[in-house]
Amino acid sequence: MSALFSGPTVAEALARPHNAFSGLRLVLALMVVLSHAFSVVSGNPLDESLTRATGFSLGEHAVNGFFAVSGFLVTMSYDRRGWRDYVIARSLRILPGLVAAVLLVGLGLGAALTRLPLADYLASPELWRFVRGTLLSFKSNTSLPGLFEANPYRSPLGTVWTLKYETICYVGVLAAGLVGLLRRRWAVPALTLALALALAGLEAARPDMPKGTETALRLPLIFAAGACLYLWRDRVRLGPWPLLGLAAAIWLQGHAPGRTLLFLSESYAAIWLAFLPVLSQPALDPPADLSYGVYLYGWPIQQSLHALFPSASALALLTPALLLALLVAALSWYGIEKPALRLKARALGRRTLGTIEPAAP
């Protein structure tokens, strides 16, 4: 039993030359694509067996992992950079890829697959509502004129909704840093505890709470838990004990506070996996950070494949969806995201910061 708690501290793991954050993020993004293979075709998230077993789809579990990793790395980014560099870094990591995806999907994919004449499509107010709504408020339920009308879902960028919560968490880190709360070690754990108690209390009082309410607490809770693991890096030890918490959470599914325990266990497990020596090998480190592109483009690619081949099964469309998502993500990385990171380096005076760059979920 002692082996469960006798691993290195997070600070000791951070001092190693290699980690698995990049590979883990890519796996999480591919998990989202795998999860959506079923709902895109059927329109029913319950078609995925993991949803029945745990109450959440594989994609939702992957998003949980993204937010834990993001909480850890983004807090580290602020701690190492200060607020000016932090704002520049976060903006240039998220916005260029998102703007490119919105314009490519709206003006490229939509124009190619719409049933409307091109002139009517481009003149439609619905197109420009999609562009404005996605860029300004991260709306993922907006549609494009004449596109995906026979699909169970019409939204062409169905995953961008998480960027709203990611941005809120980014602003939270900035605000906490500016008022000095990140230097007070009790502050972020107190916030995490408050979010956990609020969610557990709602679980007990309203087991059928609206999904939106739960999400508004779940994602900030997981992000804050990841931030705690960084801020307490010299005290927290890494070991496989969260697997016990995950097992208990699944067993308690449907009983308060099962979901809260699940989220906290997943937060720790994501960071533990990122520092696991067997995964932290240079040979396993992806040569390009494709996670953001896979996450953004997986959904429109799957929507397009289903629209073009409506009789094909979810499994039949999965392999081409994964391959196309990786291909488009590579184009996004080398054509948009990596050049933006070079621009960031120039904006920050080409300083070597030693910070692992997080990509948004």
Coordinates of C-alpha atoms in Angstrom, one line a residue:
M1 CA 0.0 0.0 0.0
S2 CA 2.8 2.4 0.8
A3 CA 3.9 2.2 -2.9
L4 CA 0.7 4.1 -3.7
F5 CA 1.9 7.2 -1.9
S6 CA 5.8 7.0 -2.1
G7 CA 6.3 8.4 -5.6
P8 CA 8.2 11.6 -6.4
T9 CA 6.8 15.0 -5.7
V10 CA 5.4 17.0 -8.6
A11 CA 8.3 19.4 -8.3
E12 CA 10.8 16.5 -8.6
A13 CA 8.9 15.2 -11.7
L14 CA 8.9 18.7 -13.2
A15 CA 12.7 18.8 -12.9
R16 CA 13.1 15.8 -15.2
P17 CA 14.1 16.5 -18.8
H18 CA 11.0 14.9 -20.3
N19 CA 7.3 14.5 -19.6
A20 CA 4.3 13.2 -21.5
F21 CA 2.1 16.3 -21.6
S22 CA 2.2 16.7 -25.4
G23 CA 1.4 13.0 -26.0
L24 CA -1.3 13.0 -23.4
R25 CA -3.0 16.0 -25.0
L26 CA -3.0 14.3 -28.4
V27 CA -4.5 11.1 -27.0
L28 CA -7.2 13.2 -25.2
A29 CA -8.1 15.0 -28.5
L30 CA -8.3 11.6 -30.4
M31 CA -10.5 10.3 -27.6
V32 CA -12.9 13.2 -28.3
V33 CA -13.0 12.3 -32.0
L34 CA -13.6 8.6 -31.1
S35 CA -16.4 9.6 -28.8
H36 CA -18.1 11.8 -31.3
A37 CA -18.1 9.0 -33.9
F38 CA -21.3 7.7 -32.3
S39 CA -23.2 10.8 -31.5
V40 CA -22.6 12.4 -34.9
V41 CA -24.2 9.5 -36.7
S42 CA -27.0 8.7 -34.3
G43 CA -27.6 12.0 -32.5
N44 CA -27.8 10.0 -29.2
P45 CA -24.8 10.3 -26.9
L46 CA -26.0 7.3 -25.0
D47 CA -25.0 5.1 -27.9
E48 CA -21.5 5.2 -26.4
S49 CA -21.2 2.4 -23.9
L50 CA -19.0 4.4 -21.5
T51 CA -21.8 6.9 -21.0
R52 CA -24.0 4.2 -19.5
A53 CA -21.2 2.9 -17.3
T54 CA -19.9 6.2 -15.9
G55 CA -22.6 8.8 -16.7
F56 CA -20.2 10.6 -19.0
S57 CA -19.0 9.9 -22.5
L58 CA -15.4 9.2 -23.5
G59 CA -15.2 12.7 -24.9
E60 CA -16.4 14.3 -21.6
H61 CA -13.8 12.3 -19.7
A62 CA -11.2 13.5 -22.2
V63 CA -12.3 17.1 -21.7
N64 CA -11.9 16.6 -18.0
G65 CA -8.3 15.5 -18.6
F66 CA -7.7 18.6 -20.8
F67 CA -8.9 20.9 -18.1
A68 CA -6.7 19.3 -15.4
V69 CA -3.7 19.6 -17.7
S70 CA -4.6 23.1 -18.6
G71 CA -5.0 24.2 -15.0
F72 CA -1.6 22.8 -14.2
L73 CA 0.3 24.3 -17.2
V74 CA -1.5 27.6 -17.4
T75 CA -0.9 28.3 -13.7
M76 CA 2.7 27.4 -14.3
S77 CA 2.8 29.7 -17.2
Y78 CA 1.6 32.7 -15.2
D79 CA 3.9 31.8 -12.3
R80 CA 7.0 31.8 -14.6
R81 CA 6.0 34.7 -16.9
G82 CA 4.1 37.4 -15.1
W83 CA 0.9 38.9 -16.3
R84 CA 2.0 40.7 -19.5
D85 CA 3.8 37.7 -21.0
Y86 CA 0.9 35.5 -19.8
V87 CA -1.7 37.5 -21.7
I88 CA 0.4 37.5 -24.9
A89 CA 1.1 33.8 -24.6
R90 CA -2.5 32.7 -24.0
S91 CA -3.9 35.0 -26.7
L92 CA -1.4 33.8 -29.4
R93 CA -1.9 30.2 -28.5
I94 CA -5.7 30.1 -28.7
L95 CA -6.9 32.8 -31.1
P96 CA -5.0 32.2 -34.4
G97 CA -6.0 28.6 -34.6
L98 CA -9.6 29.4 -33.7
V99 CA -9.9 32.3 -36.2
A100 CA -8.5 30.1 -38.9
A101 CA -10.9 27.2 -38.1
V102 CA -13.9 29.5 -38.1
L103 CA -13.0 31.0 -41.4
L104 CA -12.0 27.7 -43.0
V105 CA -15.2 26.0 -41.9
G106 CA -17.5 29.0 -42.6
L107 CA -16.0 30.1 -46.0
G108 CA -14.4 26.9 -47.2
L109 CA -16.2 23.8 -46.0
G110 CA -19.6 25.5 -45.8
A111 CA -19.3 27.0 -49.2
A112 CA -18.3 23.6 -50.7
L113 CA -21.0 21.5 -49.1
T114 CA -24.0 23.9 -48.8
R115 CA -27.1 23.1 -50.9
L116 CA -27.5 26.8 -51.6
P117 CA -26.0 28.7 -54.6
L118 CA -22.6 30.2 -53.6
A119 CA -23.8 33.8 -53.9
D120 CA -26.8 33.1 -51.7
Y121 CA -24.6 31.3 -49.1
L122 CA -22.2 34.1 -48.9
A123 CA -24.9 36.7 -48.6
S124 CA -26.8 34.8 -45.9
P125 CA -26.9 36.5 -42.5
E126 CA -26.7 33.0 -41.0
L127 CA -23.1 32.7 -42.2
W128 CA -22.0 35.9 -40.5
R129 CA -23.9 35.0 -37.3
F130 CA -21.9 31.8 -37.2
V131 CA -18.6 33.7 -37.6
R132 CA -19.5 36.3 -35.0
G133 CA -21.1 33.9 -32.5
T134 CA -18.3 31.4 -32.7
L135 CA -15.5 34.0 -32.4
L136 CA -17.1 36.3 -29.8
S137 CA -18.9 33.9 -27.5
F138 CA -17.7 30.4 -28.5
K139 CA -21.2 29.3 -29.5
S140 CA -21.0 25.7 -30.7
N141 CA -24.7 25.3 -31.6
T142 CA -24.8 27.8 -34.5
S143 CA -25.4 26.4 -37.9
L144 CA -24.5 27.4 -41.5
P145 CA -27.0 28.0 -44.2
G146 CA -27.9 24.8 -46.2
L147 CA -25.2 22.8 -44.4
F148 CA -25.7 19.5 -42.6
E149 CA -29.5 19.8 -42.8
A150 CA -30.0 16.0 -42.7
N151 CA -27.5 15.3 -40.0
P152 CA -28.7 14.7 -36.4
Y153 CA -26.7 17.9 -35.4
R154 CA -26.3 20.9 -37.7
S155 CA -23.5 22.6 -35.8
P156 CA -20.3 22.7 -37.9
L157 CA -17.9 23.5 -34.9
G158 CA -19.4 21.5 -32.1
T159 CA -16.5 21.5 -29.7
V160 CA -15.7 25.2 -29.3
W161 CA -18.1 25.5 -26.4
T162 CA -15.3 24.4 -24.0
L163 CA -13.2 27.4 -25.0
K164 CA -15.6 29.6 -23.2
Y165 CA -14.9 27.8 -19.9
E166 CA -11.2 27.7 -20.8
T167 CA -11.1 31.4 -21.3
I168 CA -13.0 32.0 -18.0
C169 CA -10.4 29.9 -16.2
Y170 CA -7.6 31.8 -17.9
V171 CA -9.1 35.1 -16.7
G172 CA -9.4 33.6 -13.3
V173 CA -5.7 32.7 -13.2
L174 CA -4.9 36.3 -14.3
A175 CA -7.1 37.9 -11.7
A176 CA -5.8 35.6 -8.9
G177 CA -2.3 36.4 -9.9
L178 CA -2.8 40.2 -10.1
V179 CA -4.3 40.3 -6.6
G180 CA -1.6 38.0 -5.2
L181 CA -3.8 35.0 -4.5
L182 CA -1.5 32.6 -6.3
R183 CA 1.2 33.4 -3.8
R184 CA -1.1 32.5 -0.9
R185 CA -1.0 28.8 -1.0
W186 CA -4.4 28.4 0.7
A187 CA -6.4 30.4 -1.8
V188 CA -6.6 28.1 -4.8
P189 CA -7.2 25.0 -2.5
A190 CA -10.0 26.9 -0.8
L191 CA -11.6 27.7 -4.2
T192 CA -11.3 24.1 -5.2
L193 CA -12.9 22.9 -2.0
A194 CA -15.7 25.4 -2.4
L195 CA -16.4 24.3 -6.0
A196 CA -16.2 20.6 -4.9
L197 CA -18.7 21.2 -2.0
A198 CA -21.0 23.1 -4.2
L199 CA -21.1 20.4 -6.8
A200 CA -21.4 17.6 -4.2
G201 CA -24.2 19.6 -2.5
L202 CA -26.1 19.9 -5.8
E203 CA -25.5 16.3 -6.5
A204 CA -27.2 15.4 -3.3
A205 CA -30.1 17.9 -3.6
R206 CA -30.7 17.6 -7.3
P207 CA -29.4 14.3 -8.8
D208 CA -31.1 15.4 -12.1
M209 CA -29.4 18.8 -12.2
P210 CA -29.2 20.4 -15.6
K211 CA -26.2 19.5 -17.6
G212 CA -25.2 23.2 -18.0
T213 CA -25.2 23.7 -14.3
E214 CA -23.0 20.7 -13.7
T215 CA -20.6 21.7 -16.5
A216 CA -20.3 25.3 -15.1
L217 CA -19.0 23.8 -11.8
R218 CA -17.3 20.7 -13.2
L219 CA -14.8 22.3 -15.6
P220 CA -13.6 25.1 -13.2
L221 CA -13.3 22.5 -10.4
I222 CA -11.1 20.3 -12.5
F223 CA -9.0 23.3 -13.7
A224 CA -8.6 24.5 -10.1
A225 CA -7.5 21.0 -9.1
G226 CA -4.9 21.1 -11.7
A227 CA -3.7 24.5 -10.5
C228 CA -3.5 23.2 -7.0
L229 CA -1.2 20.3 -8.1
Y230 CA 1.2 22.9 -9.5
L231 CA 1.0 25.4 -6.6
W232 CA 1.6 22.5 -4.1
R233 CA 4.2 20.8 -6.3
D234 CA 6.7 20.5 -3.5
R235 CA 4.3 18.7 -1.3
V236 CA 2.1 16.5 -3.5
R237 CA 3.5 13.1 -4.4
L238 CA 2.7 11.3 -7.6
G239 CA 1.4 7.7 -7.4
P240 CA -1.3 5.4 -8.8
W241 CA -3.7 6.0 -5.8
P242 CA -6.2 8.0 -7.9
L243 CA -7.1 4.8 -9.6
L244 CA -8.7 3.8 -6.3
G245 CA -10.6 7.0 -6.4
L246 CA -11.7 6.4 -10.0
A247 CA -12.9 2.9 -9.1
A248 CA -14.8 4.3 -6.1
A249 CA -16.3 7.1 -8.1
I250 CA -17.6 4.7 -10.7
W251 CA -19.0 2.4 -8.0
L252 CA -20.7 5.5 -6.4
Q253 CA -22.1 6.7 -9.7
G254 CA -25.6 8.1 -9.2
H255 CA -24.9 8.6 -5.5
A256 CA -23.6 11.9 -4.0
P257 CA -20.8 12.7 -4.1
G258 CA -19.8 10.2 -6.8
R259 CA -19.4 12.6 -9.6
T260 CA -17.3 15.1 -7.5
L261 CA -15.0 12.3 -6.5
L262 CA -14.7 11.2 -10.1
F263 CA -13.7 14.7 -11.3
L264 CA -11.1 15.1 -8.6
S265 CA -9.6 11.7 -9.2
E266 CA -9.4 12.3 -13.0
S267 CA -7.7 15.6 -12.3
Y268 CA -4.9 14.0 -10.3
A269 CA -4.7 11.0 -12.7
A270 CA -4.1 13.2 -15.7
I271 CA -1.1 14.9 -14.1
W272 CA 0.2 11.5 -12.8
L273 CA 0.0 10.1 -16.3
A274 CA 1.8 13.2 -17.7
F275 CA 4.8 12.5 -15.5
L276 CA 4.7 8.7 -15.6
P277 CA 8.3 7.6 -16.5
V278 CA 7.2 4.9 -19.0
L279 CA 5.2 7.5 -21.0
S280 CA 7.8 10.4 -20.6
Q281 CA 10.1 9.1 -23.3
P282 CA 11.5 11.3 -26.0
A283 CA 10.5 8.7 -28.6
L284 CA 6.9 9.0 -27.5
D285 CA 6.9 12.8 -27.7
P286 CA 4.9 13.9 -30.8
P287 CA 7.0 16.0 -33.3
A288 CA 4.2 18.5 -33.6
D289 CA 1.5 19.6 -31.2
L290 CA -1.6 18.4 -33.1
S291 CA -4.0 18.3 -30.1
Y292 CA -5.7 21.7 -30.6
G293 CA -6.2 21.1 -34.4
V294 CA -7.6 17.6 -33.9
Y295 CA -9.9 18.9 -31.2
L296 CA -11.2 21.8 -33.4
Y297 CA -11.4 20.0 -36.8
G298 CA -12.5 16.5 -35.7
W299 CA -16.1 17.5 -35.4
P300 CA -16.6 19.3 -38.8
I301 CA -14.7 16.5 -40.5
Q302 CA -17.0 13.9 -38.9
Q303 CA -20.1 16.0 -39.7
S304 CA -18.9 16.2 -43.4
L305 CA -18.3 12.5 -43.7
H306 CA -21.7 11.7 -42.3
A307 CA -23.3 14.1 -44.7
L308 CA -21.5 12.6 -47.7
F309 CA -22.0 9.0 -46.6
P310 CA -25.2 9.0 -44.5
S311 CA -25.6 5.2 -44.7
A312 CA -22.1 4.4 -43.3
S313 CA -21.8 3.3 -39.7
A314 CA -20.0 5.1 -37.0
L315 CA -17.2 2.6 -37.0
A316 CA -16.8 2.8 -40.8
L317 CA -16.4 6.5 -40.7
L318 CA -14.1 6.5 -37.7
T319 CA -10.8 5.7 -39.4
P320 CA -11.1 8.2 -42.2
A321 CA -12.2 10.8 -39.6
L322 CA -9.1 10.2 -37.5
L323 CA -6.7 10.3 -40.4
L324 CA -8.3 13.5 -41.8
A325 CA -8.3 15.1 -38.4
L326 CA -4.6 14.4 -38.0
L327 CA -3.9 15.7 -41.5
V328 CA -5.8 19.0 -41.1
A329 CA -4.4 19.4 -37.6
A330 CA -0.8 19.1 -39.0
L331 CA -1.7 21.8 -41.6
S332 CA -3.1 24.0 -38.8
W333 CA 0.0 23.5 -36.7
Y334 CA 2.6 24.2 -39.4
G335 CA 0.6 26.8 -41.2
I336 CA -1.1 28.7 -38.3
E337 CA -0.2 27.7 -34.7
K338 CA 3.6 27.3 -35.0
P339 CA 4.0 30.6 -36.8
A340 CA 1.9 32.2 -34.1
L341 CA 4.2 30.7 -31.4
R342 CA 7.2 32.2 -33.3
L343 CA 5.4 35.6 -33.2
K344 CA 4.9 35.1 -29.5
A345 CA 8.6 34.5 -29.0
R346 CA 9.3 37.8 -30.8
A347 CA 6.7 39.6 -28.8
L348 CA 8.2 38.3 -25.6
G349 CA 11.8 39.3 -26.6
R350 CA 12.8 35.7 -27.5
R351 CA 13.2 34.7 -23.8
T352 CA 13.7 31.1 -23.0
L353 CA 10.9 30.4 -20.5
G354 CA 11.0 26.7 -20.2
T355 CA 7.3 26.4 -20.0
I356 CA 5.4 23.6 -21.6
E357 CA 2.8 25.2 -23.9
P358 CA -0.8 24.1 -23.1
A359 CA -3.3 23.8 -26.0
A360 CA -6.9 24.5 -25.2
P361 CA -9.4 21.7 -25.2

